[in-house]
Every structure is written in structure tokens, then in C-alpha cells.
GROMACS .gro file of C-alpha atoms in nm:
model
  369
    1UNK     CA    1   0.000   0.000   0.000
    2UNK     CA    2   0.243   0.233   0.046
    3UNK     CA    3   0.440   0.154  -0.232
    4UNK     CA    4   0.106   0.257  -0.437
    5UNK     CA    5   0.062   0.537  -0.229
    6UNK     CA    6   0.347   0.739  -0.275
    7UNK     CA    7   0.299   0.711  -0.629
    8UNK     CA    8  -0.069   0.817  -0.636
    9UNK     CA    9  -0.007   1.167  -0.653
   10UNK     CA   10  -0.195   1.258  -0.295
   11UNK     CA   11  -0.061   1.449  -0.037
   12UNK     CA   12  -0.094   1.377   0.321
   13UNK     CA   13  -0.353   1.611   0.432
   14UNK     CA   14  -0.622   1.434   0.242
   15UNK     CA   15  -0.899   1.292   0.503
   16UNK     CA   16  -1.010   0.959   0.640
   17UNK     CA   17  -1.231   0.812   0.902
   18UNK     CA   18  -1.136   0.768   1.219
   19UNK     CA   19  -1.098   0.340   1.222
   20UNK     CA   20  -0.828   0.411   0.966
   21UNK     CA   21  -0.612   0.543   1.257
   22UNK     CA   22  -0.678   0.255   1.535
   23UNK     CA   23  -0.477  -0.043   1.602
   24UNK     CA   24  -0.783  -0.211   1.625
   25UNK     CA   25  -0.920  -0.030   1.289
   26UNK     CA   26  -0.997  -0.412   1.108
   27UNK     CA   27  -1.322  -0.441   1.431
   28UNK     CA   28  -1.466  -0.098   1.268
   29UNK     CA   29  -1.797  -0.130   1.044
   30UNK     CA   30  -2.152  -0.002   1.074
   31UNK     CA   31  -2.057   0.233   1.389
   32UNK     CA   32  -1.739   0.405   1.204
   33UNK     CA   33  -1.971   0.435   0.857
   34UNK     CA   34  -2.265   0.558   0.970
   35UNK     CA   35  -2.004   0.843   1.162
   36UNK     CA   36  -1.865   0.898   0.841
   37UNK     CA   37  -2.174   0.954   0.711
   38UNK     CA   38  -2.343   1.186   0.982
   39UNK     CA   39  -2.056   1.406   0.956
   40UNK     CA   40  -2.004   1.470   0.635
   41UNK     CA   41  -2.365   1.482   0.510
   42UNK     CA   42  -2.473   1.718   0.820
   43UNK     CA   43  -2.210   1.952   0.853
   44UNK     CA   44  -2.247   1.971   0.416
   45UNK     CA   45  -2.625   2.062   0.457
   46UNK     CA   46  -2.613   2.244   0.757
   47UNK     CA   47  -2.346   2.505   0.554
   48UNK     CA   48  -2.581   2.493   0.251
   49UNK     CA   49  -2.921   2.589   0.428
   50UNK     CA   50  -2.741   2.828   0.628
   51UNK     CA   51  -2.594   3.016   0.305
   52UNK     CA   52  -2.913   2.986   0.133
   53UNK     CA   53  -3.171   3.071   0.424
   54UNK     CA   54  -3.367   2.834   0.266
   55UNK     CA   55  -3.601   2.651   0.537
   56UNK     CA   56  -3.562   2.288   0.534
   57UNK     CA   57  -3.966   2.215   0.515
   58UNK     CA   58  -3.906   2.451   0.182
   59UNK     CA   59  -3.744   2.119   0.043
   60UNK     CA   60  -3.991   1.956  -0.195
   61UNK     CA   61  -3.714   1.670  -0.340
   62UNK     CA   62  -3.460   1.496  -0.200
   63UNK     CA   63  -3.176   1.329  -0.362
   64UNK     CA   64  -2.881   1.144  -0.176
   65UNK     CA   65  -2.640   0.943  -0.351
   66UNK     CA   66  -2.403   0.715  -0.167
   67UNK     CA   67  -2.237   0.428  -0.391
   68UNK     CA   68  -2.134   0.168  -0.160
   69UNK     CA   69  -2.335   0.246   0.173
   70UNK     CA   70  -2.700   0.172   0.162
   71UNK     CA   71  -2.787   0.140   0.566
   72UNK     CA   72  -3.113   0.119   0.684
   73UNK     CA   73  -3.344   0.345   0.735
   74UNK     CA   74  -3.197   0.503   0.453
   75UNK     CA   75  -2.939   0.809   0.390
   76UNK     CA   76  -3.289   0.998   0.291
   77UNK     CA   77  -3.471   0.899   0.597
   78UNK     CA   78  -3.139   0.976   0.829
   79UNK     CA   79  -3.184   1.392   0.659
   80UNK     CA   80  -3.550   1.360   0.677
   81UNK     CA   81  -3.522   1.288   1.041
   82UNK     CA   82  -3.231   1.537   1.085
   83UNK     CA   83  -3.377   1.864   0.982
   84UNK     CA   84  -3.749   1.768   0.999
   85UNK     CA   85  -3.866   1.795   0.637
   86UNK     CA   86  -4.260   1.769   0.530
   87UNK     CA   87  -4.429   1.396   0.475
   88UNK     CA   88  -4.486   1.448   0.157
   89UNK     CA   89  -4.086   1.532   0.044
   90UNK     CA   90  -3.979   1.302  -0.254
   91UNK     CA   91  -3.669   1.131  -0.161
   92UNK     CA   92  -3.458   0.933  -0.364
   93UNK     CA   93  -3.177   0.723  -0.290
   94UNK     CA   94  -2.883   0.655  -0.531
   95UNK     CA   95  -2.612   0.350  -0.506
   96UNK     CA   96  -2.411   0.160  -0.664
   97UNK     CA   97  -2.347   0.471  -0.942
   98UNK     CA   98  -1.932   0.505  -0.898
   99UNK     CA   99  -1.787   0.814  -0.904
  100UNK     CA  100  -2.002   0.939  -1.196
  101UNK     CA  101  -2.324   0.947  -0.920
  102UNK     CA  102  -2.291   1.326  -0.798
  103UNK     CA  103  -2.319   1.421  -1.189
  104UNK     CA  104  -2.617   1.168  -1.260
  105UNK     CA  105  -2.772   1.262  -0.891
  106UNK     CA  106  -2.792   1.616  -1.016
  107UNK     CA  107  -2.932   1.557  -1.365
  108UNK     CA  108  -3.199   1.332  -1.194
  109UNK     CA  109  -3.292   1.654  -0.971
  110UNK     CA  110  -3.286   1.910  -1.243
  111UNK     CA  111  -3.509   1.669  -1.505
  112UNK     CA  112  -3.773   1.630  -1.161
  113UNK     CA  113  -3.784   2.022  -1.166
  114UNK     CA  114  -3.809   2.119  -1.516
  115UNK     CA  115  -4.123   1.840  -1.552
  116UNK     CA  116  -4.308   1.932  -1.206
  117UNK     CA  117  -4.480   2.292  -1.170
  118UNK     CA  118  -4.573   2.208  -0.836
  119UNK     CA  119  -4.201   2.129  -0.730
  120UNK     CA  120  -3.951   2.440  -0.652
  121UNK     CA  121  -3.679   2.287  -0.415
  122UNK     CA  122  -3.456   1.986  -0.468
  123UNK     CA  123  -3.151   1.891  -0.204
  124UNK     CA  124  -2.893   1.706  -0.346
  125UNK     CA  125  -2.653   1.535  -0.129
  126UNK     CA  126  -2.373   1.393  -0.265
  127UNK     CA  127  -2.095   1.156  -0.017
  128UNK     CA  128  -1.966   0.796  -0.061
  129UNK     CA  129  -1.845   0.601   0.234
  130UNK     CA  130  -1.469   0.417   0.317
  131UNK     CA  131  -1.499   0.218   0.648
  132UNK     CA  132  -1.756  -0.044   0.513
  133UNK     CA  133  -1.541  -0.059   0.193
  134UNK     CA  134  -1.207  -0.103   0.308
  135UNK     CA  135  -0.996  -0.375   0.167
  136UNK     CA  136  -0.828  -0.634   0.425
  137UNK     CA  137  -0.668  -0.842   0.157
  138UNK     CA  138  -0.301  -0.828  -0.051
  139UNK     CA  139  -0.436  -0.799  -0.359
  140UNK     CA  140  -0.320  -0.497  -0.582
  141UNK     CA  141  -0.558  -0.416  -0.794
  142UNK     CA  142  -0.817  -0.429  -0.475
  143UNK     CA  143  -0.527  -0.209  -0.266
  144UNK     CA  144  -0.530   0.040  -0.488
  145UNK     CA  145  -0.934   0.165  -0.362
  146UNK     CA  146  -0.762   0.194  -0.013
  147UNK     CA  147  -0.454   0.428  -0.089
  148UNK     CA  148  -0.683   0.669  -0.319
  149UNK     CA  149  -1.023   0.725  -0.188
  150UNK     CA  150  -1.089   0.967   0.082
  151UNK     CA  151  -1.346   1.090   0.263
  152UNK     CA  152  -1.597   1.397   0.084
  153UNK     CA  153  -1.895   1.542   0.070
  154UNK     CA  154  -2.126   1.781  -0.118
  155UNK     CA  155  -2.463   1.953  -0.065
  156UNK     CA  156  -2.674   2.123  -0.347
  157UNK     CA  157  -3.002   2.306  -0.366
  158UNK     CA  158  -3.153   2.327  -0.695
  159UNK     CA  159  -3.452   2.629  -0.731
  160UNK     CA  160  -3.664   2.664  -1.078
  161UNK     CA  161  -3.797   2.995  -1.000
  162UNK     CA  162  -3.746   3.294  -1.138
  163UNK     CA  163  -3.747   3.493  -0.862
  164UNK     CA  164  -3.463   3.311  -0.689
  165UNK     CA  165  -3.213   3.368  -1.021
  166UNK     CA  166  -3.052   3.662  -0.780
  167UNK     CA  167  -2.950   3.433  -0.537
  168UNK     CA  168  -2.820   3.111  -0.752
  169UNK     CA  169  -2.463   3.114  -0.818
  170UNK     CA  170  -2.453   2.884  -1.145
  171UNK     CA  171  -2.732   2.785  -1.413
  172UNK     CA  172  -2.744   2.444  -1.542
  173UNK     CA  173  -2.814   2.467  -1.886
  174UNK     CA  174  -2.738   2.101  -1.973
  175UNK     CA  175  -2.714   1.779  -1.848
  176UNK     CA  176  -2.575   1.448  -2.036
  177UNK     CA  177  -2.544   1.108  -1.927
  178UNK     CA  178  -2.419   0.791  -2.123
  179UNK     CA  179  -2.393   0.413  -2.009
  180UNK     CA  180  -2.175   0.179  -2.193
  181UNK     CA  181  -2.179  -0.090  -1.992
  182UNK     CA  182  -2.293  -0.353  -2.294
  183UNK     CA  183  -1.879  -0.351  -2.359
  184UNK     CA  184  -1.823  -0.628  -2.123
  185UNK     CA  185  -1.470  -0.528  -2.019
  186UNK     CA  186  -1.585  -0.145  -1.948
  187UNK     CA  187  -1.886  -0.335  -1.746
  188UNK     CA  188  -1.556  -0.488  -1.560
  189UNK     CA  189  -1.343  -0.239  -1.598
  190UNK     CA  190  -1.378  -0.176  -1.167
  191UNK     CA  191  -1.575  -0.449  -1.044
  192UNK     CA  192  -1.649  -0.552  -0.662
  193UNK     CA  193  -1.599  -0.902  -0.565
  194UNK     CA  194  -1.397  -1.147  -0.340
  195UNK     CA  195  -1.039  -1.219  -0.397
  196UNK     CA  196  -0.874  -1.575  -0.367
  197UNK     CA  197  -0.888  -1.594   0.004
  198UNK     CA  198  -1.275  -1.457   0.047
  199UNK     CA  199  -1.198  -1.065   0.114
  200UNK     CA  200  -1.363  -0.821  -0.053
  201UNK     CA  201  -1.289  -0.575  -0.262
  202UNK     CA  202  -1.310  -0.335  -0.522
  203UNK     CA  203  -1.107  -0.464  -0.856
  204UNK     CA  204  -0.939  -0.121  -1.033
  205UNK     CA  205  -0.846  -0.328  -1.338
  206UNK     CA  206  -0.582  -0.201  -1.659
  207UNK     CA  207  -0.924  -0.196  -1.866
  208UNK     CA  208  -1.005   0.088  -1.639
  209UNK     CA  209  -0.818   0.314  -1.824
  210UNK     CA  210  -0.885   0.188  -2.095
  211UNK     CA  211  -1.245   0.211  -2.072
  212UNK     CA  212  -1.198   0.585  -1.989
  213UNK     CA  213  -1.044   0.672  -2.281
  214UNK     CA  214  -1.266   0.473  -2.560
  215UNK     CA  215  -1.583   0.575  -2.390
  216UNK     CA  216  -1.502   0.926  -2.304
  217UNK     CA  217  -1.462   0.966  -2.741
  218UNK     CA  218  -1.815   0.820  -2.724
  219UNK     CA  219  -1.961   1.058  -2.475
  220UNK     CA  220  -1.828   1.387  -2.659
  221UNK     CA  221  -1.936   1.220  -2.967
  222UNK     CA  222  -2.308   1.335  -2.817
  223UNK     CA  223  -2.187   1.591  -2.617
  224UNK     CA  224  -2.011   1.812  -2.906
  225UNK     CA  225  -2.287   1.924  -3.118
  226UNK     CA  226  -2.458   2.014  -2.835
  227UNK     CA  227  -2.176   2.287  -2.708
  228UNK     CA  228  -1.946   2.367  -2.961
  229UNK     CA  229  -1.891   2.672  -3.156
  230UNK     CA  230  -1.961   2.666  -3.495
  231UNK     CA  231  -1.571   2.701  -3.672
  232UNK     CA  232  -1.538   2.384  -3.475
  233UNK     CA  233  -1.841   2.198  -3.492
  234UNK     CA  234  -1.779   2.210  -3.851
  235UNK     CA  235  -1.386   2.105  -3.792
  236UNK     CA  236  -1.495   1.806  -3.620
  237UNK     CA  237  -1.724   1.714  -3.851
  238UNK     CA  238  -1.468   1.706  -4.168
  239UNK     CA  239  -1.248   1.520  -3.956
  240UNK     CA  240  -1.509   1.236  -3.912
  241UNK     CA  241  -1.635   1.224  -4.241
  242UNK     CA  242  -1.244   1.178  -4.305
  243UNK     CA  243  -1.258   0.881  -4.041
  244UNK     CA  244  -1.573   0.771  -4.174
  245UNK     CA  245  -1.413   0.728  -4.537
  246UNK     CA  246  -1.116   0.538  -4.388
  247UNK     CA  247  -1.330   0.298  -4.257
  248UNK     CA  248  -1.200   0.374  -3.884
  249UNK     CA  249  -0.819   0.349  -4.029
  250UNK     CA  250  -0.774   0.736  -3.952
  251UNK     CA  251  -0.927   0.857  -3.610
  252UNK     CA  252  -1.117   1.179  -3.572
  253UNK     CA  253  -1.024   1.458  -3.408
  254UNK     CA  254  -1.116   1.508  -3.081
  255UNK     CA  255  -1.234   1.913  -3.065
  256UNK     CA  256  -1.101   2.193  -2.854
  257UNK     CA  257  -1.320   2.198  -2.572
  258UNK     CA  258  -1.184   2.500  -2.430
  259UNK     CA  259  -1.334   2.719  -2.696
  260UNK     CA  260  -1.636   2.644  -2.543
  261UNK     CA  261  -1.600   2.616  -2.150
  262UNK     CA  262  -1.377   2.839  -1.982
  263UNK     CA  263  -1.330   2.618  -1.697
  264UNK     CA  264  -1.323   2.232  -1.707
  265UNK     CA  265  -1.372   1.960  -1.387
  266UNK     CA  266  -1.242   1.663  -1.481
  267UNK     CA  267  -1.259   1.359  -1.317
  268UNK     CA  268  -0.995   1.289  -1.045
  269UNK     CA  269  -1.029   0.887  -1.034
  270UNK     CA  270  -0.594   0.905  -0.990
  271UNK     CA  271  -0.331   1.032  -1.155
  272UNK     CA  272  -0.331   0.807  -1.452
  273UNK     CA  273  -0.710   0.902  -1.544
  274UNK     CA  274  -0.633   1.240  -1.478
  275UNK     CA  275  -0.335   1.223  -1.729
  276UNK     CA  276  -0.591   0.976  -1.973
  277UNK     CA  277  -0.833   1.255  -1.993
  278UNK     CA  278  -0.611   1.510  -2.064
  279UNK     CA  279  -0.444   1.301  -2.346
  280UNK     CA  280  -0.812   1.219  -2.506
  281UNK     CA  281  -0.929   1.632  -2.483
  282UNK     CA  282  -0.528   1.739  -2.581
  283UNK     CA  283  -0.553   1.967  -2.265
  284UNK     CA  284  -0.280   2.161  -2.112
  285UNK     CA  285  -0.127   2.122  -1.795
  286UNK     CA  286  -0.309   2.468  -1.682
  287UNK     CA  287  -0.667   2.268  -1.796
  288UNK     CA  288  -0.569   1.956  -1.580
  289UNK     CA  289  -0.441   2.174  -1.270
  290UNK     CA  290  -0.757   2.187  -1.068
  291UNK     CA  291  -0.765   1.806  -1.107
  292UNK     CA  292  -0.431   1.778  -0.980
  293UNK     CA  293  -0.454   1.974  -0.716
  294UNK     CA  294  -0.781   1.822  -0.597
  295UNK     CA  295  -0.643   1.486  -0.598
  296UNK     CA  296  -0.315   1.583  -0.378
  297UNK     CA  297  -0.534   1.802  -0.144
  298UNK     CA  298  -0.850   1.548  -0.107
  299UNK     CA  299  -0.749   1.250  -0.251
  300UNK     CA  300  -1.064   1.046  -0.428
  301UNK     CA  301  -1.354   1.154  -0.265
  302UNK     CA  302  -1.559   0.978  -0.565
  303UNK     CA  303  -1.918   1.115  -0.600
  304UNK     CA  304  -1.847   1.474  -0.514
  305UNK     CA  305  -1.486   1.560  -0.669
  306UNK     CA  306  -1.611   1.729  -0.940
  307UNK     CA  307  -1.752   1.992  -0.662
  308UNK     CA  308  -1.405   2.030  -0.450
  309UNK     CA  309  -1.271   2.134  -0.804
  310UNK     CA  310  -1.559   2.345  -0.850
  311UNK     CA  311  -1.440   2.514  -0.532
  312UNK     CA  312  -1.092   2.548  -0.639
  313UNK     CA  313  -1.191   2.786  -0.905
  314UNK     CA  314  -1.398   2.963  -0.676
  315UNK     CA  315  -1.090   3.014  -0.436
  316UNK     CA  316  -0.883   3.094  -0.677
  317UNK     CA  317  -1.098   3.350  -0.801
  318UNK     CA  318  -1.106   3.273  -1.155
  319UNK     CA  319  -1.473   3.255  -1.235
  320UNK     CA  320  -1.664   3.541  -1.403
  321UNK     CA  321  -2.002   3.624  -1.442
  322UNK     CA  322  -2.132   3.439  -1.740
  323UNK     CA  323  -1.797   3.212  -1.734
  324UNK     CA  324  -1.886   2.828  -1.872
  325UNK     CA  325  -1.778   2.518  -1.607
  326UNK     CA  326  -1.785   2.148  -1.742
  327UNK     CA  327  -1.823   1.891  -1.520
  328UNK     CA  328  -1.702   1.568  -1.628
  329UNK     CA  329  -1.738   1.246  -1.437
  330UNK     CA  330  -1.694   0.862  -1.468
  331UNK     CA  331  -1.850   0.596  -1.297
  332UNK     CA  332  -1.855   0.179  -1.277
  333UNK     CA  333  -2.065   0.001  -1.469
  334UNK     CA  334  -1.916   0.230  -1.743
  335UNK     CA  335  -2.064   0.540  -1.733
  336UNK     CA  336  -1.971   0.902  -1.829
  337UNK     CA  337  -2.170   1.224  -1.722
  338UNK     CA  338  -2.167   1.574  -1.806
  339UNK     CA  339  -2.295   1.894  -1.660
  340UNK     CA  340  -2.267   2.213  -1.787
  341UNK     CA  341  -2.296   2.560  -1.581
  342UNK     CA  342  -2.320   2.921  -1.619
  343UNK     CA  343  -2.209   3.107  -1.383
  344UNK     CA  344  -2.455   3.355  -1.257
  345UNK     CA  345  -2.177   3.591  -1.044
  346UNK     CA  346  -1.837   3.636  -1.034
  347UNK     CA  347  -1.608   3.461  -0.750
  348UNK     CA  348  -1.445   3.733  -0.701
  349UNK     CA  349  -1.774   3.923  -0.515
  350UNK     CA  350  -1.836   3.736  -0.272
  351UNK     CA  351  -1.581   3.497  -0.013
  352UNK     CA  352  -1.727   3.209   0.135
  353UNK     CA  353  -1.631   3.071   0.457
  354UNK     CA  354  -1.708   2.711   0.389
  355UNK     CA  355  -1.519   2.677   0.087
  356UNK     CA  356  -1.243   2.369   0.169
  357UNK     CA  357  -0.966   2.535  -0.011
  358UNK     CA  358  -0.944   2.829   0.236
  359UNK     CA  359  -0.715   2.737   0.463
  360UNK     CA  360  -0.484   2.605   0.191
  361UNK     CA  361  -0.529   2.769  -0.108
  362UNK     CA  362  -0.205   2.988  -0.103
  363UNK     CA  363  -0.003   2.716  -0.115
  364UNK     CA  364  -0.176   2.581  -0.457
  365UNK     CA  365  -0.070   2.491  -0.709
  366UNK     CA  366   0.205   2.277  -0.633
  367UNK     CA  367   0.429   2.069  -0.792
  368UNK     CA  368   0.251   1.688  -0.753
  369UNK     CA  369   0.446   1.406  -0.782
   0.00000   0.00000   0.00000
């Protein structure tokens, strides 16, 4: 593990639960993740509402995504209990989605709003869990889940009125999801199961890589048309008319992105997807930096990176009014998702004291090994 570690391109203030830090720590199961949980998810919402003054009995839809802990009564039912919401709240719990889950947990919100007159407030909470997950076994592929995921979380409230515009900080104006998991070795690509001796774990496989590359082409295959400028919309299509006529021989282009987004969240699954992804969209080392950063700073924290790069931005002060932010975010099973925001105020007006970056972000970026 450490061996893996120390090449995994996190720092060491990234956090963990507590069992990680006992001598005992291999006793620690539903007590330490249901901790994990509490924590993160209240101290997330409790920020959010207070930022917002939005009352929690507001709240007409709930959304909580958690991949790998499903305890019951549910991660809904622990918030509905916490802050009190109405009886008739619709609550929806998520698992099982990867890392790809905060993006598809937020799409699922924003398609309930759009569709529902009667429905103005959604709460999206968005946190995975480590201590019911960890690996006890020495097997390296399986390891490799316990040197780079950390522990996260993310709260967002989702409004479809008018008269709240003032007060929203971004605009989603699209949403994109794609699932590719009829290729069986994506569908594999990280797969749970027992290792030779009966341990559990979660596989990270050489196909995952893999996977990330070939179906990342497929997703902006989609995505492009739907975002792109015109000069290169019209590149990218003589370039696959070109690939098209060469019967696959000579590979399309892949588009400049950047003429289109100012800012760009990739997905920090490690340092090899991070380098993958910038490979596949030919971005610079500037594009990939809040990526980088995020992973030595936080580590993995799965559902919710997308957001801690999202706040890098922010605390770097780099977002404008109007400014475009892509979110981009893989998941197992295979599955790609894409959001895309407008920003609705500049970062620059306003500081925010629950931003993770702030008591670190002068010392960013760094130089990552």
C-alpha cells in the first residue's frame, strides 16, 4: 500500500475516518460508517441551508447518492429525520453509481424540476463512504481503492424559480449522461468481488483506463454538437467524415473543448485518469491543474470531486459572471456524465467561509508528484 501510495499523486492532508487510525481499525464497520456519514452529510447541509436561508420544510425533493453504503433506514430517511422535512418530500436514494453518481444525482434533480410545476426545491446530497469498503486483503488491484479514496462530501439546492435567479450562483443549462456498460470489459473495468482468500474488494483493473479513454470519445461524440462553436463543430465534422471514409483506419479529431468552456472539472479517479483525460481532450497542464490539485489536497472523494474542483476555481478566483464550467465524471458500470454551468456571479464578489480550499489555497498549485 504504500508503495502505491506514494505514487498516487496525494498528499498527506487528504482525510479519512477515524478506524483508519486505530490499532484495532480491522473491528470498525456499521458504527465508524454511519459516523462517516453523519458528519459529512450534516455539517455539508447544515453550511448549505445556512448560506441559502432556505427553510428545510421549503425542500420539496430529496436526492442522496451514496455508492457503496446503503444502511437502513436510509441516507434519505437519516436527513428527513435530521432537519425535519414535510411527509410528503420526494426522496430518492442513489447506489451503486461510482464516481459518476454526484453528476447523474444532479441531472436526476434538475429533469424532476423542469417536468413538475408544483415542485420548486430539490436537495442534493452527494458523499460515498470508506470504512464499510475497506480492503483487508493483498491484492493490488483491490489495494489500490484503499490508498486513493478519501473521505468527501457535497450539498446542493436546486430552485426553478425565477425569482430566486438573484440568489443562484450557477445555471445548469445542460445535463448528459451515457452508459456503456454492454462492452463487457468497461462493465468490468472496476468491479467488486472477493479475492482468492474470500476478502472483498473493489477490482481497479488495466481496462479501467482503458475504458476511460474509448468511452469518453463516445460521450463527446453526443456531447459536441450540443456545445461547440460553430468554426469547430464544422472542424470536427470534416475530420469524421475523413474517419468515416477510412473505414476507422484514420481517427477523428477530438475538438477543442476550451473554446467552449472556460473552466473544465475533470474527473480525479488518480493520476493516470487524470493524465488519460487530458491526453483524449489534448488539454494543457493549466486545464488539468484543478484536477491535480484536488487529488493531492482530497485524494478520491468519488461522487463529489467534481464539486471540490468546483471550489478550487472559486478560491482561486477565476470565475466570471457568465464564465462556462464542465463537469465531467466517470462511474462503474461504465458510465460518463456531463454537466454544464453558467455562472450567474463572479467569485471574485463574494468569499465564502465554507469553501475547503481556504485554509490552503495559497499554497496551490504545487508541484505533484
Amino acid at each position: 500500500m504504500r508503495k502505491i501510495y506514494l505514487k498516487s499523486g496525494l498528499g498527506d492532508e487528504t482525510y479519512g475516518p477515524p478506524f483508519m487510525f486505530r490499532a484495532d481499525y480491522e473491528e470498525a464497520r456499521l458504527e465508524s460508517a454511519v459516523q462517516e456519514a453523519r458528519e459529512g452529510i450534516f455539517s455539508a447541509v447544515d453550511s448549505l441551508l445556512a448560506k441559502t436561508a432556505v427553510h428545510p420544510r421549503a425542500i420539496d425533493v430529496l436526492v442522496v447518492t451514496c455508492g457503496s453504503f446503503s444502511p437502513t433506514p436510509s441516507l434519505s430517511s437519516l436527513i428527513v429525520n435530521r432537519y425535519k422535512l414535510r411527509p410528503d418530500v420526494k426522496a430518492y436514494d442513489l447506489s451503486g453509481m461510482g464516481c459518476s453518481s454526484g453528476v447523474l444525482s444532479i441531472d436526476l434533480a434538475a429533469k424532476i424540476l423542469r417536468q413538475s410545476g408544483d415542485v420548486h426545491y430539490a436537495l442534493v446530497v452527494i458523499t460515498e463512504s470508506i470504512s464499510l469498503n475497506w480492503y483487508f486483503g493483498d491484492n493490488r488491484s483491490m489495494l489500490v481503492t484503499n490508498c486513493i479514496f478519501r473521505v468527501g462530501c457535497a450539498a446542493v439546492l436546486l430552485n426553478n424559480e425565477a425569482a430566486r435567479r438573484p440568489a443562484a450562483k450557477f445555471e445548469l443549462v445542460r445535463s448528459l449522461r451515457t452508459h456503456h456498460g454492454a462492452d463487457d470489459r468497461a462493465y468490468r473495468a472496476a468491479f467488486q468481488e472477493e479475492d482468492e482468500k474470500g476478502n472483498t474488494g473493489v477490482a481497479l483493473t488495466k481496462d479501467l483506463i482503458r475504458a476511460a479513454a474509448t468511452n469518453l470519445r463516445e460521450h463527446i461524440k453526443i456531447l459536441a454538437p450540443r456545445v461547440l462553436p460553430l468554426s469547430q463543430l464544422v472542424s470536427y465534422a470534416c475530420s469524421a467524415l475523413v474517419s468515416a471514409l477510412s473505414r476507422g483506419d484514420v481517427k477523428p479529431a477530438v475538438p477543442d473543448f476550451t473554446t467552449c468552456f472556460e473552466h473544465i472539472c475533470i474527473h480525479v479517479g488518480g493520476k493516470a485518469v487524470i493524465e488519460q483525460v487530458g491526453r483524449v481532450l489534448r488539454l494543457s497542464d493549466e486545464a488539468t491543474e484543478p484536477a491535480r490539485m484536488s487529488l493531492h489536497r482530497f485524494g478520491n472523494t468519488s461522487s463529489s470531486l467534481v464539486f471540490y474542483e468546483l471550489a478550487y476555481f472559486e478560491a482561486k478566483r477565476r470565475i466570471e459572471r457568465g464564465d462556462r464550467v464542465w463537469m465531467l465524471a466517470f462511474g462503474t458500470g461504465f458510465k460518463v456524465g456531463s454537466l454544464v454551468w453558467r455562472s450567474l456571479r463572479s467569485s471574485r464578489e463574494q468569499e465564502e467561509e465554507d469553501n475547503p480550499w481556504n485554509d490552503c489555497i495559497h499554497r496551490y498549485p504545487i508541484s505533484a508528484t
